[in-house]
Coordinates of C-alpha atoms in Angstrom, one line a residue:
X1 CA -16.6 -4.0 -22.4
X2 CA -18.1 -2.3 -19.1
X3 CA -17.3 0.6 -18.4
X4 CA -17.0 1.3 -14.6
X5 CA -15.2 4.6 -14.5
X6 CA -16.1 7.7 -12.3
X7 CA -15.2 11.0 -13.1
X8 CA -11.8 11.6 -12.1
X9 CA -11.4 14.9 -9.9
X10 CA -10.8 17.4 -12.1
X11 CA -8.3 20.1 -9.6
X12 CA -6.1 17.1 -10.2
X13 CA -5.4 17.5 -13.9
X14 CA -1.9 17.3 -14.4
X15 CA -0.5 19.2 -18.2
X16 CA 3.2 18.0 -17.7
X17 CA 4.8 15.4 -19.4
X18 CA 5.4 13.3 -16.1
X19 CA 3.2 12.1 -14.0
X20 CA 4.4 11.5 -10.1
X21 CA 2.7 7.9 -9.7
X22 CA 2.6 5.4 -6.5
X23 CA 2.2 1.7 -7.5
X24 CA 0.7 -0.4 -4.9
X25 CA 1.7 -4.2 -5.8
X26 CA 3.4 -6.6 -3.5
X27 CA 4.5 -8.7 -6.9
X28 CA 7.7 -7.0 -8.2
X29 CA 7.3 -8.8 -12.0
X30 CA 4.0 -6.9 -11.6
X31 CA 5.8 -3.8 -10.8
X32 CA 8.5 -4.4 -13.6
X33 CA 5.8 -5.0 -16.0
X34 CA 4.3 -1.4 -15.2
X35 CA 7.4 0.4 -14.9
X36 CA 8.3 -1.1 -18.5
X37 CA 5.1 0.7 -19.8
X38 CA 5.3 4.0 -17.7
X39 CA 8.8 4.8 -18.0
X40 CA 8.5 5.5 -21.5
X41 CA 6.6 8.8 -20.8
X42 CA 9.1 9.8 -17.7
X43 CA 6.9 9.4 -15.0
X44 CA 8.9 9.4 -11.6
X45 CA 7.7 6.3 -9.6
X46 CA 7.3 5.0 -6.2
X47 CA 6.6 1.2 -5.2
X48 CA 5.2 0.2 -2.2
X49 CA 5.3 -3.9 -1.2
X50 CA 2.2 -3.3 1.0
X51 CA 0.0 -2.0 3.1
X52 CA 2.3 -0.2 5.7
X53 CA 4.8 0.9 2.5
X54 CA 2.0 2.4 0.8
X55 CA 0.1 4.3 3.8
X56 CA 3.8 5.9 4.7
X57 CA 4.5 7.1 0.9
X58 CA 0.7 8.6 1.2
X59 CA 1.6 10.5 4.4
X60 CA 4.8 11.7 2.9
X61 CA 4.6 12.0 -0.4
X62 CA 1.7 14.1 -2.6
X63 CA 1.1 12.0 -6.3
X64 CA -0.8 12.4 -9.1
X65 CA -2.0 9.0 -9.7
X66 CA -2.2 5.7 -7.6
X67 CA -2.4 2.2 -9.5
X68 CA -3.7 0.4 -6.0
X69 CA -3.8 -3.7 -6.6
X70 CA -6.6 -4.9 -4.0
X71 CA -5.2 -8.2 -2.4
X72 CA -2.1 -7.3 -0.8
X73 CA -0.3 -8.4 2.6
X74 CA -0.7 -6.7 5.7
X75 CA -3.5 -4.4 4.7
X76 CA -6.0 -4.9 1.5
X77 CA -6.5 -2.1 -0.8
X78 CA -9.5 -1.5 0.4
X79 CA -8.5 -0.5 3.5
X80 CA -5.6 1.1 2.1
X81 CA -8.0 3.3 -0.4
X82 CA -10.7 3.8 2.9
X83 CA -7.9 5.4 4.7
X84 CA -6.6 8.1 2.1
X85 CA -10.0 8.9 1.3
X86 CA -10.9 9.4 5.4
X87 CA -7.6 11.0 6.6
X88 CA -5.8 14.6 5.8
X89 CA -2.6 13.2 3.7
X90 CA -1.7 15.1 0.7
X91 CA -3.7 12.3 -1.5
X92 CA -7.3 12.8 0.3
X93 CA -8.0 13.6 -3.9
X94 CA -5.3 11.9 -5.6
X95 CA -7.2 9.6 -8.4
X96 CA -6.8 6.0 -7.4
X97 CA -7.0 3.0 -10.2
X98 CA -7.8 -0.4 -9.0
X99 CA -5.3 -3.2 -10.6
X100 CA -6.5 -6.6 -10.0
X101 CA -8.2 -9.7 -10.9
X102 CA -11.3 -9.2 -9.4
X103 CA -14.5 -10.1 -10.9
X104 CA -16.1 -6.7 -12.4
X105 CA -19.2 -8.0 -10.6
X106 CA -17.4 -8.1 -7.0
X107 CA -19.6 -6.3 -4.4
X108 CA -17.4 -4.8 -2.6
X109 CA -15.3 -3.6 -5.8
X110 CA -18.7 -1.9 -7.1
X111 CA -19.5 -0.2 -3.7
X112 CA -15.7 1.6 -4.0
X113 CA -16.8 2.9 -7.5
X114 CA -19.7 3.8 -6.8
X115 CA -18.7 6.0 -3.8
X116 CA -15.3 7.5 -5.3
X117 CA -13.2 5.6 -3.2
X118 CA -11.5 4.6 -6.6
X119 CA -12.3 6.2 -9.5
X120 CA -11.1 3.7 -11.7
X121 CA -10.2 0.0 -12.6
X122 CA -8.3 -2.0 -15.0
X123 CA -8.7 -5.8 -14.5
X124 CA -5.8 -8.4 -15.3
X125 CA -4.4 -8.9 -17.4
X126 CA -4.4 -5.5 -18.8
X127 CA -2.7 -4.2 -22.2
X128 CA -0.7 -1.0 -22.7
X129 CA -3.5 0.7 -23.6
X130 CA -5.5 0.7 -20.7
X131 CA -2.6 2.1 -19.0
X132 CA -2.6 4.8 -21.5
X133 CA -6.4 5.8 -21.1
X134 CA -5.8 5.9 -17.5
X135 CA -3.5 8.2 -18.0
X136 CA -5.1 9.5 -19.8
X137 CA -7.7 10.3 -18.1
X138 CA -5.5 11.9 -15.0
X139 CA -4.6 14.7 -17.5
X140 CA -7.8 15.7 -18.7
X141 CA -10.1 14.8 -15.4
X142 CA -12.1 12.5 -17.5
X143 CA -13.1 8.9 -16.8
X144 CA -12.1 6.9 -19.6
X145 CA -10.8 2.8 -18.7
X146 CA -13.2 0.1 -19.6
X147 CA -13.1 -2.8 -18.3
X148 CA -11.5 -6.3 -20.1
X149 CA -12.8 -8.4 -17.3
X150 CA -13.9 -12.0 -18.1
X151 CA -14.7 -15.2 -16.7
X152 CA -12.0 -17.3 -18.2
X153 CA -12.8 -21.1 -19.1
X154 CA -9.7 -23.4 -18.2
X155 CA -10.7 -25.5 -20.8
X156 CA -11.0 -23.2 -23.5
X157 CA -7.9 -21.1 -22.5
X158 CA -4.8 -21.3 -24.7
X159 CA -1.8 -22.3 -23.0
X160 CA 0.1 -19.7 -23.9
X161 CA -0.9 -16.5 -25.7
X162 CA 1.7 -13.3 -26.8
X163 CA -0.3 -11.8 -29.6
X164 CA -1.4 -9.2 -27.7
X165 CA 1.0 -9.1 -24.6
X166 CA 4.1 -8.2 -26.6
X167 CA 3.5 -4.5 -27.2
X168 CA 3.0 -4.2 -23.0
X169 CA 6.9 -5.2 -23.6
X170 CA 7.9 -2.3 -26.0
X171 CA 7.7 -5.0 -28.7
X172 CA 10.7 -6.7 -27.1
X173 CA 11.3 -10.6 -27.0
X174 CA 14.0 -10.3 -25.1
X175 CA 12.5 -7.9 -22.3
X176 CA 9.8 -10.8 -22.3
X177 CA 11.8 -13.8 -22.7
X178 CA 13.8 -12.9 -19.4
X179 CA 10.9 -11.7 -17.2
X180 CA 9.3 -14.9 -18.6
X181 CA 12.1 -16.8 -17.3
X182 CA 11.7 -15.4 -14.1
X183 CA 8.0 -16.3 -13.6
X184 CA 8.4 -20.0 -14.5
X185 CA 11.3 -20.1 -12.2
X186 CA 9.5 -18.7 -9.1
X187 CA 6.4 -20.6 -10.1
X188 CA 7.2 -24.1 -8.5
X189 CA 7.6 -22.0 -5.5
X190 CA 4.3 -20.0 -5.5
X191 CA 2.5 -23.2 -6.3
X192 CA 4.1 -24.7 -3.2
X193 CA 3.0 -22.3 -1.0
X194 CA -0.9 -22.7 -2.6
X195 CA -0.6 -26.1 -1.7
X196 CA 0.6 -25.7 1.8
X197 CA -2.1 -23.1 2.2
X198 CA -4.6 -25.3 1.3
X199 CA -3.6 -28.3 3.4
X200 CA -4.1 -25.9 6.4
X201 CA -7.4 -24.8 5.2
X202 CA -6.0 -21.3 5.2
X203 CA -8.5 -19.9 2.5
X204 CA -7.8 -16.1 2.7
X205 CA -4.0 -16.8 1.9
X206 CA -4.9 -19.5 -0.8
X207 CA -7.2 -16.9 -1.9
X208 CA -4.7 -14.1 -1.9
X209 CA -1.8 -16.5 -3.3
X210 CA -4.0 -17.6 -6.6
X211 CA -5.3 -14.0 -7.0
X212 CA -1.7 -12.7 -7.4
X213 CA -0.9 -15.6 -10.1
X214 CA -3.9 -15.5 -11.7
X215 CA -3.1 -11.5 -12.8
X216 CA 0.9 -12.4 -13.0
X217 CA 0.2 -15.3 -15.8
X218 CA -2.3 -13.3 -17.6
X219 CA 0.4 -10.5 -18.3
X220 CA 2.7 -12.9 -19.7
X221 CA -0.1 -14.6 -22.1
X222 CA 0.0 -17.9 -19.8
X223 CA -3.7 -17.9 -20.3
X224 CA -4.3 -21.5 -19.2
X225 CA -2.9 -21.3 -16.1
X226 CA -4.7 -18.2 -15.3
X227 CA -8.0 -19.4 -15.8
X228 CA -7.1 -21.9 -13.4
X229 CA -5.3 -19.6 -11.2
X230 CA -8.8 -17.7 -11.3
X231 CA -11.0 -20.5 -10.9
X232 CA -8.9 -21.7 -7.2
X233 CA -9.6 -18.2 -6.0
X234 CA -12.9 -18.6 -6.3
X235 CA -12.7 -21.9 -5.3
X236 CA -10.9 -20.7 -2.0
X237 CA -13.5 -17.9 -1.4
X238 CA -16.1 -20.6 -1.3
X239 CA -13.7 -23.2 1.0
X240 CA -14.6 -26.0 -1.5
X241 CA -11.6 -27.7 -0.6
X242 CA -11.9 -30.7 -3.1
X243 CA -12.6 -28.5 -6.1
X244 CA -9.6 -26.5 -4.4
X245 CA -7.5 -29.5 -4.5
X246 CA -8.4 -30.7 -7.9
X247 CA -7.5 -27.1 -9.5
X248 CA -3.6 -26.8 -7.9
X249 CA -3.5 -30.1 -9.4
X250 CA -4.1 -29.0 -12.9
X251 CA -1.8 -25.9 -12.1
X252 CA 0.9 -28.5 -10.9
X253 CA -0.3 -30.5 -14.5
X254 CA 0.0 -27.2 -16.3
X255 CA 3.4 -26.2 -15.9
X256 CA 5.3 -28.7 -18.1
X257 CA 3.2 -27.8 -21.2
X258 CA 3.7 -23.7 -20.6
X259 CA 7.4 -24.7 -20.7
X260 CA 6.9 -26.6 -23.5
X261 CA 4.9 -23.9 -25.4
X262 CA 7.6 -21.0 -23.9
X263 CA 10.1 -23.3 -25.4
X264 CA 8.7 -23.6 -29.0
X265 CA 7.6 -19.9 -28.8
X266 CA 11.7 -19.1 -28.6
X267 CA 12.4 -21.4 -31.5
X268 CA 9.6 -19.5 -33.5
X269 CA 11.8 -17.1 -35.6
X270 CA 11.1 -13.6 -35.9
X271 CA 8.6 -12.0 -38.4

């Protein structure tokens, strides 16, 4: 694994129990799926939907820690991170963690490291245990998150994959099996609007769009569909519309075999 931590500032160390935390995701399964982990420790959390959300909560609001996902409506967290780090709000310091599906290699995701604009990343999907580091981390001022990014292969991807995403559900099946439900019901949707984007050559939306799915399906094990999630967003940030085309037709392809596999998986009985 890489590591791509920077030291995390170390007047923000934090002893309590609870950690005051801002998540920046405009995905509310996303934001479920953290909340499941973080509430176990009592943090007190705030949620911003985007851009403008979040850069109020910074003006109002002083936090320990900021989980910041990078392609968001409105305003990018780039921008969002460049603005905290250049104004006077109570989080000029506050340690910011990068959540997103980035490439580790991405240019502009290196520069931000590199230059403390955010002093940490975990790439999607991520396990419990990276939250915990990050965490981690905030209490003692130390850097400690490597990274779990990879290039995923579409055809080498399982379709679907909960060995190691059941313990980011407190070990639940039935926490999972119901936020489950709610991905595969809003995915015909999303995958619409992928499509549409794409027959209006709209490449920073379709970009945007398959960024969010391609985190959102690796945190429920739907490994396939990530990959290919992955590979249209680079597809998209290239405008090779063919290849585009081609890859939301092997998401469209994809979907009946994940509900075929979430099926089975239900059937499997308990160990």
């Amino acid at each position: 694994m890489m590591l791509l931590s920077k030291q995390l500032p170390k007047q923000r160390v934090k002893q309590k129990a609870g950690l005051n935390i801002l998540i920046v995701d405009d995905d509310s399964l996303n934001q479920r799926l953290l909340n499941i982990v973080l509430a176990r420790d009592n943090h007190e959390i705030t949620f911003a939907y985007s851009g403008n959300e979040a850069i109020n909560a910074i003006n109002q609001h002083q936090f320990d820690l900021i989980f910041m996902d990078i392609q968001i409506p409105d305003m990018d967290g780039f921008e969002i991170c460049t603005f905290i780090r250049n104004s006077n709000s109570p989080n000029k310091q506050t340690p910011i963690v990068a959540l997103t599906a980035l490439s580790a290699q991405h240019e502009s995701l290196q520069d931000y490291l590199n230059n403390g604009f955010i002093n940490d990343c975990i790439f999607k999907p991520f396990e419990t245990k990276h939250i915990e580091q990050v965490i981690a981390s905030v209490r003692t001022g130390k850097g400690l998150v490597y990274s779990n990014a990879v290039q995923k292969d579409p055809k080498k991807a399982p379709i679907l994959e909960t060995e190691n995403i059941l313990p980011f559900f407190n070990n639940d099946p039935q926490n999972y099996t119901e936020l489950f439900m709610e991905f595969l019901q809003a995915l015909p949707e999303k995958i619409k609007k992928m499509q549409e984007s794409a027959q209006e050559q709209d490449w920073q939306l379709l970009s945007l769009l398959a960024h969010n799915l391609t985190g959102v399906a690796a945190n429920f094990g739907a490994m396939k569909l990530s990959a290919l999630a992955q590979q249209l967003d680079n597809e998209a940030g290239q405008k090779k519309m063919t290849a585009a085309h081609d890859s939301l037709e092997n998401i469209e392809r994809n979907v009946l075999p994940l509900k075929k596999a979430f099926i089975a998986l239900r059937k499997t009985p308990a160990n």
